[in-house]
Tab-separated table of C-alpha atoms and ligand atoms in Angstrom:
chain	number	residue	atom	x	y	z
A	1	MET	CA	7.649	-96.514	-15.152
A	2	ILE	CA	9.962	-96.870	-12.183
A	3	HIS	CA	8.802	-94.580	-9.428
A	4	ALA	CA	10.578	-94.018	-6.115
A	5	VAL	CA	8.689	-92.652	-3.114
A	6	VAL	CA	11.117	-91.214	-0.586
A	7	GLY	CA	10.944	-89.384	2.723
A	8	ALA	CA	11.874	-85.714	2.356
A	9	GLN	CA	12.351	-85.067	6.086
A	10	TYR	CA	13.172	-87.208	9.152
A	11	GLY	CA	10.784	-90.082	8.366
A	12	ASP	CA	7.100	-90.557	9.261
A	13	GLU	CA	6.145	-88.111	6.539
A	14	GLY	CA	3.198	-90.233	5.465
A	15	LYS	CA	4.965	-92.286	2.776
A	16	GLY	CA	2.684	-95.181	3.667
A	17	LYS	CA	-0.426	-93.303	2.600
A	18	MET	CA	1.124	-92.146	-0.671
A	19	VAL	CA	2.535	-95.561	-1.542
A	20	ASP	CA	-0.921	-96.981	-0.869
A	21	TYR	CA	-2.337	-94.234	-3.129
A	22	PHE	CA	0.103	-94.957	-5.961
A	23	ALA	CA	-0.009	-98.724	-5.424
A	24	VAL	CA	-3.555	-98.870	-6.756
A	25	GLN	CA	-1.969	-98.629	-10.215
A	26	ALA	CA	1.309	-100.404	-9.473
A	27	ASP	CA	2.266	-103.830	-10.745
A	28	MET	CA	5.016	-104.169	-8.169
A	29	VAL	CA	6.015	-102.434	-4.927
A	30	ILE	CA	9.519	-102.970	-3.565
A	31	ARG	CA	10.775	-102.043	-0.094
A	32	TYR	CA	14.436	-101.277	-0.722
A	33	GLN	CA	16.000	-100.550	2.679
A	34	GLY	CA	15.464	-100.397	6.402
A	35	GLY	CA	13.838	-102.800	8.779
A	36	GLY	CA	10.647	-103.148	10.717
A	37	ASN	CA	11.501	-100.378	13.164
A	38	ALA	CA	9.459	-97.640	11.548
A	39	GLY	CA	5.862	-98.082	10.644
A	40	HIS	CA	3.494	-96.957	7.962
A	41	THR	CA	-0.088	-96.469	8.987
A	42	ILE	CA	-2.526	-97.245	6.216
A	43	VAL	CA	-6.202	-96.449	6.377
A	44	ASN	CA	-8.188	-97.871	3.469
A	45	GLU	CA	-11.406	-99.721	2.712
A	46	HIS	CA	-10.087	-102.821	4.530
A	47	GLY	CA	-9.483	-101.000	7.791
A	48	LYS	CA	-6.501	-99.503	9.603
A	49	PHE	CA	-3.171	-101.340	9.445
A	50	ALA	CA	0.303	-100.638	10.776
A	51	LEU	CA	2.812	-101.997	8.292
A	52	HIS	CA	6.391	-102.370	9.366
A	53	LEU	CA	8.083	-104.465	6.727
A	54	VAL	CA	5.425	-105.502	4.254
A	55	PRO	CA	5.170	-103.113	1.277
A	56	SER	CA	2.058	-100.973	1.174
A	57	GLY	CA	0.869	-102.606	-2.063
A	58	ILE	CA	-0.181	-105.712	-0.142
A	59	PHE	CA	-3.849	-104.666	-0.197
A	60	ASN	CA	-3.990	-104.998	-3.967
A	61	PRO	CA	-3.888	-108.714	-4.889
A	62	ASN	CA	-2.547	-107.894	-8.367
A	63	THR	CA	0.460	-106.019	-7.020
A	64	VAL	CA	3.591	-108.068	-6.415
A	65	CYS	CA	5.109	-106.898	-3.121
A	66	VAL	CA	8.810	-107.382	-2.646
A	67	VAL	CA	10.783	-107.196	0.571
A	68	GLY	CA	13.965	-106.205	-1.213
A	69	THR	CA	17.579	-107.187	-0.871
A	70	GLY	CA	18.515	-103.982	0.986
A	71	VAL	CA	16.023	-104.680	3.781
A	72	VAL	CA	16.800	-106.400	7.074
A	73	VAL	CA	14.105	-108.808	8.237
A	74	HIS	CA	13.209	-109.815	11.778
A	75	PRO	CA	11.575	-113.173	10.961
A	76	MET	CA	9.340	-113.417	14.026
A	77	ASN	CA	8.046	-109.875	13.619
A	78	LEU	CA	7.361	-110.443	9.941
A	79	VAL	CA	5.353	-113.532	10.843
A	80	LYS	CA	3.304	-111.422	13.286
A	81	GLU	CA	2.765	-108.743	10.673
A	82	LEU	CA	1.581	-111.288	8.113
A	83	LYS	CA	-0.755	-112.774	10.672
A	84	SER	CA	-2.296	-109.411	11.523
A	85	LEU	CA	-2.914	-108.757	7.821
A	86	GLN	CA	-4.411	-112.216	7.354
A	87	ASP	CA	-6.592	-111.722	10.432
A	88	GLY	CA	-7.837	-108.520	8.777
A	89	GLY	CA	-8.887	-110.523	5.732
A	90	ILE	CA	-5.897	-109.628	3.538
A	91	ASP	CA	-4.415	-112.325	1.317
A	92	THR	CA	-0.611	-112.106	1.570
A	93	GLY	CA	0.070	-114.486	-1.338
A	94	ASN	CA	1.395	-111.567	-3.413
A	95	LEU	CA	4.426	-111.106	-1.123
A	96	VAL	CA	7.954	-112.202	-1.988
A	97	ILE	CA	11.065	-111.846	0.147
A	98	SER	CA	14.511	-111.464	-1.390
A	99	ASN	CA	16.744	-114.384	-0.447
A	100	ARG	CA	19.549	-111.811	-0.020
A	101	ALA	CA	17.751	-109.716	2.581
A	102	HIS	CA	19.599	-110.002	5.867
A	103	ILE	CA	18.148	-111.485	9.025
A	104	VAL	CA	17.769	-109.438	12.185
A	105	LEU	CA	18.652	-112.034	14.795
A	106	PRO	CA	17.699	-111.885	18.471
A	107	LEU	CA	21.459	-111.416	18.932
A	108	HIS	CA	21.190	-108.073	17.156
A	109	ILE	CA	18.498	-106.885	19.517
A	110	TRP	CA	20.646	-107.800	22.528
A	111	GLN	CA	23.541	-105.970	20.897
A	112	ASP	CA	21.381	-102.903	20.190
A	113	GLN	CA	20.386	-102.715	23.863
A	114	TYR	CA	23.944	-103.229	25.013
A	115	GLU	CA	25.391	-100.625	22.645
A	116	GLU	CA	22.783	-97.977	23.374
A	117	ALA	CA	23.201	-98.546	27.130
A	118	SER	CA	26.953	-98.037	26.822
A	119	ARG	CA	26.757	-94.808	24.753
A	120	SER	CA	27.154	-91.599	26.732
A	121	LYS	CA	25.196	-89.773	24.019
A	122	LYS	CA	22.268	-91.858	22.815
A	123	VAL	CA	21.640	-92.347	19.105
A	124	GLY	CA	17.951	-92.872	19.806
A	125	THR	CA	17.766	-96.312	18.207
A	126	THR	CA	14.457	-98.165	18.340
A	127	LEU	CA	16.360	-101.078	19.979
A	128	GLN	CA	15.061	-103.511	17.396
A	129	GLY	CA	18.441	-104.715	16.209
A	130	ILE	CA	18.357	-102.944	12.859
A	131	GLY	CA	21.680	-101.112	13.256
A	132	PRO	CA	23.570	-104.208	14.477
A	133	ALA	CA	22.100	-106.299	11.640
A	134	TYR	CA	23.437	-103.765	9.136
A	135	GLN	CA	26.778	-103.682	10.975
A	136	ASP	CA	27.047	-107.433	10.566
A	137	LYS	CA	26.045	-107.200	6.926
A	138	ALA	CA	28.802	-104.650	6.265
A	139	GLY	CA	31.206	-106.629	8.452
A	140	ARG	CA	30.415	-109.797	6.480
A	141	PHE	CA	29.151	-111.690	9.514
A	142	GLY	CA	25.483	-111.461	8.556
A	143	LEU	CA	23.039	-114.179	7.572
A	144	GLN	CA	20.952	-113.802	4.446
A	145	ILE	CA	17.389	-115.004	4.822
A	146	GLY	CA	17.824	-117.460	1.936
A	147	GLU	CA	20.285	-119.302	4.163
A	148	MET	CA	17.316	-120.494	6.200
A	149	LYS	CA	16.314	-122.864	3.427
A	150	ASP	CA	18.882	-125.550	4.237
A	151	LEU	CA	18.222	-126.278	7.896
A	152	GLU	CA	21.579	-127.896	8.605
A	153	HIS	CA	23.512	-125.068	6.975
A	154	PHE	CA	21.376	-122.512	8.820
A	155	ARG	CA	21.971	-124.131	12.197
A	156	SER	CA	25.689	-124.284	11.710
A	157	ARG	CA	25.883	-120.623	10.532
A	158	LEU	CA	23.685	-119.492	13.392
A	159	LEU	CA	25.694	-121.368	15.971
A	160	SER	CA	29.007	-119.973	14.787
A	161	THR	CA	27.488	-116.460	14.639
A	162	TYR	CA	26.168	-116.841	18.187
A	163	GLU	CA	29.498	-118.056	19.541
A	164	ALA	CA	31.532	-115.444	17.685
A	165	LYS	CA	29.254	-112.620	18.779
A	166	LEU	CA	29.382	-113.588	22.445
A	167	LYS	CA	33.134	-113.859	22.254
A	168	ARG	CA	33.543	-110.465	20.610
A	169	MET	CA	30.925	-108.787	22.783
A	170	PRO	CA	30.605	-110.575	26.094
A	171	GLY	CA	28.631	-107.565	27.387
A	172	ILE	CA	25.553	-108.516	25.361
A	173	ARG	CA	25.084	-111.582	27.567
A	174	GLU	CA	23.239	-109.532	30.176
A	175	PHE	CA	20.601	-108.594	27.550
A	176	GLY	CA	20.533	-111.985	25.870
A	177	GLY	CA	19.067	-115.452	25.963
A	178	SER	CA	20.108	-118.956	25.033
A	179	PHE	CA	20.986	-120.347	21.637
A	180	ASP	CA	18.151	-122.839	21.913
A	181	ASP	CA	15.543	-120.149	22.492
A	182	MET	CA	16.836	-118.275	19.466
A	183	TRP	CA	16.858	-121.429	17.377
A	184	ASN	CA	13.314	-122.371	18.353
A	185	GLU	CA	11.945	-118.941	17.516
A	186	LEU	CA	13.734	-118.782	14.188
A	187	THR	CA	12.768	-122.247	13.046
A	188	ALA	CA	9.112	-121.565	13.874
A	189	ALA	CA	9.257	-118.377	11.793
A	190	ARG	CA	11.093	-120.227	9.029
A	191	GLU	CA	8.130	-122.558	8.527
A	192	VAL	CA	5.885	-119.598	7.767
A	193	LEU	CA	8.355	-117.586	5.696
A	194	LEU	CA	9.951	-120.234	3.462
A	195	PRO	CA	7.268	-120.100	0.753
A	196	TYR	CA	7.830	-116.368	0.342
A	197	ILE	CA	11.634	-116.451	0.018
A	198	GLN	CA	13.131	-116.425	-3.470
A	199	ASP	CA	15.667	-114.764	-5.715
A	200	THR	CA	13.689	-111.634	-6.524
A	201	LEU	CA	15.977	-110.212	-9.197
A	202	PRO	CA	14.567	-112.172	-12.176
A	203	LEU	CA	11.067	-111.081	-11.141
A	204	ILE	CA	12.106	-107.447	-10.819
A	205	ARG	CA	14.071	-107.471	-14.044
A	206	GLN	CA	11.132	-108.945	-15.902
A	207	ALA	CA	8.816	-106.254	-14.546
A	208	VAL	CA	11.217	-103.438	-15.426
A	209	GLU	CA	11.905	-104.783	-18.908
A	210	ALA	CA	8.201	-105.208	-19.569
A	211	GLY	CA	7.669	-101.528	-18.706
A	212	LYS	CA	5.541	-102.306	-15.673
A	213	HIS	CA	4.712	-99.708	-13.057
A	214	VAL	CA	7.168	-100.417	-10.245
A	215	LEU	CA	7.034	-98.456	-7.016
A	216	LEU	CA	10.053	-98.241	-4.752
A	217	GLU	CA	9.134	-97.668	-1.154
A	218	GLY	CA	11.667	-96.398	1.330
A	219	GLN	CA	11.731	-96.068	5.063
A	220	LEU	CA	12.657	-92.923	6.996
A	221	GLY	CA	13.864	-89.849	5.126
A	222	VAL	CA	16.834	-87.940	3.807
A	223	MET	CA	17.804	-86.503	7.207
A	224	ARG	CA	18.253	-90.057	8.537
A	225	ASP	CA	20.355	-91.229	5.593
A	226	LEU	CA	23.562	-92.910	6.692
A	227	ASP	CA	25.737	-90.717	4.466
A	228	TRP	CA	23.735	-87.502	4.179
A	229	GLY	CA	21.622	-87.315	7.295
A	230	VAL	CA	22.340	-85.887	10.740
A	231	TYR	CA	25.082	-88.421	11.468
A	232	PRO	CA	25.290	-90.173	13.919
A	233	PHE	CA	21.550	-89.775	14.558
A	234	VAL	CA	20.767	-91.662	11.393
A	235	THR	CA	19.712	-95.055	10.209
A	236	SER	CA	22.157	-97.681	8.959
A	237	SER	CA	21.033	-97.651	5.336
A	238	SER	CA	20.273	-95.220	2.496
A	239	PRO	CA	16.702	-93.932	2.321
A	240	ILE	CA	17.616	-91.527	-0.501
A	241	SER	CA	16.612	-92.368	-4.051
A	242	GLY	CA	20.146	-93.562	-4.832
A	243	GLY	CA	19.595	-96.286	-2.243
A	244	THR	CA	16.733	-97.709	-4.296
A	245	SER	CA	19.051	-98.913	-6.976
A	246	ALA	CA	21.279	-100.952	-4.673
A	247	GLY	CA	18.497	-102.070	-2.371
A	248	ALA	CA	16.031	-103.176	-5.017
A	249	GLY	CA	18.358	-104.172	-7.859
A	250	ILE	CA	17.289	-101.623	-10.455
A	251	PRO	CA	19.654	-99.630	-12.724
A	252	PRO	CA	19.721	-95.963	-11.624
A	253	THR	CA	18.962	-94.831	-15.161
A	254	ALA	CA	15.638	-96.695	-15.031
A	255	ILE	CA	14.233	-94.535	-12.208
A	256	LYS	CA	12.163	-91.850	-13.917
A	257	ARG	CA	10.004	-90.443	-11.186
A	258	VAL	CA	10.901	-89.525	-7.610
A	259	THR	CA	8.195	-88.283	-5.262
A	260	GLY	CA	9.477	-86.635	-2.096
A	261	ILE	CA	7.022	-86.884	0.771
A	262	THR	CA	6.926	-84.002	3.222
A	263	LYS	CA	4.535	-82.947	5.906
A	264	ALA	CA	3.303	-79.355	5.950
A	265	TYR	CA	5.441	-79.056	9.107
A	266	THR	CA	8.300	-81.109	10.529
A	267	THR	CA	8.444	-83.990	12.984
A	268	ALA	CA	11.279	-86.142	14.261
A	269	VAL	CA	11.630	-89.078	16.592
A	270	GLY	CA	14.772	-89.801	18.545
A	271	GLU	CA	17.846	-87.758	19.185
A	272	GLY	CA	19.808	-85.266	17.123
A	273	PRO	CA	19.479	-81.754	15.720
A	274	PHE	CA	16.081	-80.424	14.705
A	275	PRO	CA	16.431	-76.680	14.116
A	276	THR	CA	12.724	-75.814	13.853
A	277	LYS	CA	11.653	-77.846	16.884
A	278	LEU	CA	8.966	-76.133	18.946
A	279	GLU	CA	8.773	-76.893	22.628
A	280	ASP	CA	5.916	-74.547	23.349
A	281	GLU	CA	2.129	-74.560	22.938
A	282	MET	CA	2.528	-74.468	19.163
A	283	GLY	CA	4.591	-77.672	19.265
A	284	LYS	CA	1.859	-79.274	21.371
A	285	PHE	CA	-0.796	-78.109	18.909
A	286	LEU	CA	1.023	-79.867	16.046
A	287	GLN	CA	1.567	-82.991	18.143
A	288	GLU	CA	-2.082	-83.207	19.189
A	289	HIS	CA	-3.701	-82.181	15.904
A	290	GLY	CA	-1.320	-84.326	13.870
A	291	HIS	CA	-1.505	-87.328	16.255
A	292	GLU	CA	2.269	-87.351	16.232
A	293	TYR	CA	3.064	-90.574	18.040
A	294	GLY	CA	5.244	-93.291	16.508
A	295	ALA	CA	3.369	-96.113	14.713
A	296	THR	CA	5.797	-98.747	16.010
A	297	THR	CA	7.088	-97.329	19.267
A	298	GLY	CA	4.236	-95.035	20.373
A	299	ARG	CA	6.922	-92.457	21.220
A	300	PRO	CA	5.692	-88.852	20.924
A	301	ARG	CA	7.322	-87.139	17.990
A	302	ALA	CA	8.988	-83.760	18.377
A	303	THR	CA	7.256	-81.214	16.153
A	304	GLY	CA	8.136	-77.899	14.532
A	305	TRP	CA	7.619	-75.654	11.524
A	306	LEU	CA	8.442	-76.725	7.999
A	307	ASP	CA	12.136	-76.567	7.244
A	308	ILE	CA	12.823	-75.462	3.671
A	309	PRO	CA	16.617	-76.111	3.743
A	310	THR	CA	15.786	-79.799	4.345
A	311	LEU	CA	13.490	-79.877	1.318
A	312	ARG	CA	16.006	-78.083	-0.901
A	313	TYR	CA	18.801	-80.382	0.241
A	314	GLY	CA	16.641	-83.439	-0.419
A	315	ALA	CA	15.676	-82.071	-3.825
A	316	TRP	CA	19.330	-82.250	-4.833
A	317	LEU	CA	20.128	-85.590	-3.220
A	318	ASN	CA	16.953	-87.337	-4.330
A	319	GLY	CA	16.237	-85.547	-7.603
A	320	TYR	CA	12.564	-85.036	-6.761
A	321	THR	CA	10.420	-84.775	-9.836
A	322	GLU	CA	7.566	-83.726	-7.528
A	323	LEU	CA	6.628	-83.366	-3.896
A	324	ALA	CA	3.588	-84.622	-2.005
A	325	MET	CA	2.643	-82.457	0.955
A	326	MET	CA	0.957	-84.383	3.736
A	327	LYS	CA	-1.173	-83.276	6.671
A	328	LEU	CA	-1.952	-79.799	5.424
A	329	ASP	CA	-5.241	-80.193	7.335
A	330	VAL	CA	-3.312	-80.246	10.616
A	331	LEU	CA	-2.417	-76.559	10.174
A	332	SER	CA	-6.084	-75.493	9.959
A	333	GLY	CA	-7.155	-73.218	12.783
A	334	LEU	CA	-3.950	-71.207	13.045
A	335	SER	CA	-3.979	-67.470	12.435
A	336	GLU	CA	-0.385	-67.576	11.220
A	337	VAL	CA	1.932	-70.289	9.918
A	338	SER	CA	5.697	-70.095	9.675
A	339	ILE	CA	8.277	-71.669	7.415
A	340	CYS	CA	12.006	-71.716	7.998
A	341	THR	CA	13.690	-70.333	4.893
A	342	HIS	CA	17.305	-70.668	6.089
A	343	TYR	CA	19.408	-70.819	9.248
A	344	ASP	CA	21.539	-68.353	11.101
A	345	LEU	CA	24.815	-69.594	12.534
A	346	ASN	CA	27.091	-67.096	14.290
A	347	GLY	CA	25.504	-64.217	12.404
A	348	GLN	CA	25.847	-65.851	8.995
A	349	SER	CA	23.117	-67.205	6.775
A	350	TYR	CA	23.230	-70.962	6.118
A	351	ASP	CA	21.433	-73.606	4.122
A	352	LEU	CA	22.093	-77.354	4.220
A	353	PRO	CA	24.383	-79.224	4.111
A	354	LEU	CA	25.656	-78.662	7.623
A	355	PRO	CA	27.078	-81.474	9.755
A	356	ALA	CA	24.957	-82.425	12.750
A	357	TYR	CA	27.259	-80.756	15.291
A	358	GLU	CA	26.859	-77.431	13.470
A	359	LEU	CA	23.181	-77.909	12.749
A	360	GLU	CA	22.682	-78.249	16.542
A	361	GLN	CA	23.741	-74.586	16.839
A	362	ALA	CA	21.827	-73.283	13.823
A	363	GLN	CA	18.948	-70.904	14.506
A	364	PRO	CA	15.983	-71.084	12.145
A	365	VAL	CA	15.017	-67.906	10.304
A	366	TYR	CA	11.287	-67.814	9.646
A	367	GLU	CA	8.937	-66.258	7.198
A	368	THR	CA	5.413	-65.971	8.555
A	369	LEU	CA	2.369	-66.368	6.339
A	370	ALA	CA	-1.339	-65.957	6.971
A	371	GLY	CA	-3.083	-69.065	8.329
A	372	TRP	CA	-6.610	-70.339	7.705
A	373	THR	CA	-9.395	-71.489	9.968
A	374	GLU	CA	-11.498	-73.568	7.566
A	375	ASP	CA	-11.629	-77.354	7.864
A	376	ILE	CA	-9.963	-78.454	4.615
A	377	SER	CA	-10.292	-82.212	5.083
A	378	GLY	CA	-13.134	-82.298	2.554
A	379	CYS	CA	-11.238	-80.394	-0.169
A	380	ARG	CA	-10.565	-82.505	-3.264
A	381	LYS	CA	-9.321	-79.831	-5.676
A	382	PHE	CA	-6.601	-77.248	-5.262
A	383	ASP	CA	-9.124	-74.512	-5.914
A	384	ASP	CA	-11.281	-75.748	-3.020
A	385	LEU	CA	-8.527	-74.742	-0.573
A	386	PRO	CA	-8.692	-71.396	1.236
A	387	GLU	CA	-6.544	-68.680	-0.374
A	388	ALA	CA	-4.052	-68.713	2.521
A	389	ALA	CA	-3.527	-72.491	2.198
A	390	LYS	CA	-2.938	-72.128	-1.538
A	391	GLU	CA	-0.434	-69.356	-0.913
A	392	PHE	CA	1.340	-71.528	1.666
A	393	VAL	CA	1.713	-74.349	-0.881
A	394	GLN	CA	2.801	-72.006	-3.668
A	395	LYS	CA	5.351	-70.282	-1.445
A	396	ILE	CA	6.957	-73.646	-0.647
A	397	GLU	CA	7.062	-74.651	-4.306
A	398	GLU	CA	8.765	-71.386	-5.088
A	399	LEU	CA	11.332	-71.750	-2.285
A	400	VAL	CA	12.140	-75.392	-3.048
A	401	GLY	CA	11.845	-75.206	-6.831
A	402	VAL	CA	9.868	-78.449	-7.106
A	403	PRO	CA	6.138	-78.748	-7.896
A	404	ILE	CA	3.888	-79.976	-5.092
A	405	ARG	CA	1.791	-82.359	-7.139
A	406	TYR	CA	-0.191	-83.929	-4.305
A	407	ILE	CA	-1.675	-82.396	-1.187
A	408	SER	CA	-2.996	-84.664	1.516
A	409	VAL	CA	-5.773	-83.341	3.740
A	410	GLY	CA	-6.571	-86.423	5.825
A	411	PRO	CA	-5.445	-89.979	6.470
A	412	GLU	CA	-7.759	-91.656	3.960
A	413	ARG	CA	-6.770	-92.445	0.415
A	414	ASN	CA	-9.425	-90.194	-1.105
A	415	GLN	CA	-8.422	-87.241	1.078
A	416	THR	CA	-5.810	-86.351	-1.494
A	417	ILE	CA	-5.694	-83.439	-3.885
A	418	SER	CA	-3.989	-84.335	-7.139
A	419	ARG	CA	-2.750	-81.473	-9.301
A	420	GLU	CA	-1.683	-83.743	-12.185
B	1	GDP	P1	5.137	-92.996	7.174
B	1	GDP	O1	5.962	-93.911	7.985
B	1	GDP	O2	5.968	-92.017	6.411
B	1	GDP	O3	4.134	-93.709	6.319
B	1	GDP	O4	4.271	-92.154	8.180
B	1	GDP	P2	3.277	-92.675	9.313
B	1	GDP	O5	2.344	-93.670	8.726
B	1	GDP	O6	4.016	-93.042	10.524
B	1	GDP	O7	2.552	-91.347	9.650
B	1	GDP	C1	1.564	-90.878	8.934
B	1	GDP	C2	0.338	-90.761	9.834
B	1	GDP	O8	-0.414	-89.664	9.427
B	1	GDP	C3	-0.606	-91.927	9.728
B	1	GDP	O9	-1.299	-92.086	10.930
B	1	GDP	C4	-1.569	-91.510	8.621
B	1	GDP	O10	-2.824	-92.136	8.683
B	1	GDP	C5	-1.677	-90.056	8.909
B	1	GDP	N1	-1.851	-89.209	7.734
B	1	GDP	C6	-1.256	-89.349	6.537
B	1	GDP	N2	-1.601	-88.320	5.750
B	1	GDP	C7	-2.394	-87.501	6.484
B	1	GDP	C8	-3.027	-86.262	6.248
B	1	GDP	O11	-2.923	-85.665	5.180
B	1	GDP	N3	-3.729	-85.708	7.269
B	1	GDP	C9	-3.868	-86.310	8.467
B	1	GDP	N4	-4.579	-85.686	9.406
B	1	GDP	N5	-3.279	-87.486	8.739
B	1	GDP	C10	-2.563	-88.070	7.758
């Protein structure tokens, strides 16, 4: 069974928890796109971990964890992440890194800072070099991580990349450092990472052909997709389920199950349109009760009501076979809860798709439902939920047309209602 777990909103939906939940039964977990700029927070019997690049199956020693070809890897940060897992008692021997994954070089971080500083309208990048690394990949300047193996080859490629980049973009110099510093950092990381780097395709193909349970883990969500998101406030890769095929190396016809992960409300980090954003007390309530601060950056996330057009749009683009609704517990204590059913733009009713510059102007149209006051974090069955919470879930299923098969009522793995 090939099973993709994708973000149904703007990222940070809680994919990490659900991948950890599904990974208990998975033989392989593959990260198929993105870099270490977003983070999954996992709370399980080993403790609390912030994962940035390592797939969430790492806690299960029998699960092969693949940093896939579509991912961009910052070697030094990956070394730190491995160390923090090892310090927490986790054996990372089940990790493999695709030799075709691209390297995020210090150069890319300098470039990210330079480019964001020179934009009049900020994209809201995390300044970790992810976008520039993808630019270089598409521009055919990039370095694949497998190129680290041959030290002489690596040095010569790195040197020519460094010289070419400074020539093309002299402005990055003010954010940058020396070649030697970059070289020293990368070669230190290389020592740690070499044993993990391999051609992952034979391994993946073997798993797929043997009918193993393979989980595909994405970063961010549909609204940050390079093609279909709120361009230009998007990431430089494809979080949608179609991206799994290219990024992991799996035929699209093999993907049989797609779980879209959504919160019971909406959050977003960075710039760009967010029609249901609340800047009042209600927004603060969601931010505080949901602990909505970025796992990697610590930036407070903007919060708002659930946006159904986003879920419907994602249902088409991703082909959700089911949804998982996260953080339903955060809405407890409200007398009323709202959901945005569609938008109004110049007196006309709209759904997605809308380009970002039009979505900026769109006004959300809400339907208000009864809230509930009970603490639901101990509920383990759908029937344990208060009537109003059940009606909230059922209303969303009806509006989106996709079953909500999982409901999460707390950060821990067992705080999950399965309706299978
Ligand atoms: P991801 O990047 O999509 O995995 O999302 P994050 O890990 O950044 O954000 C999810 C955060 O919410 C983490 O701190 C989780 O521990 C927490 N979380 C996940 N599911 C729930 C839930 O159902 N209720 C509550 N209260 N917290 C949750």
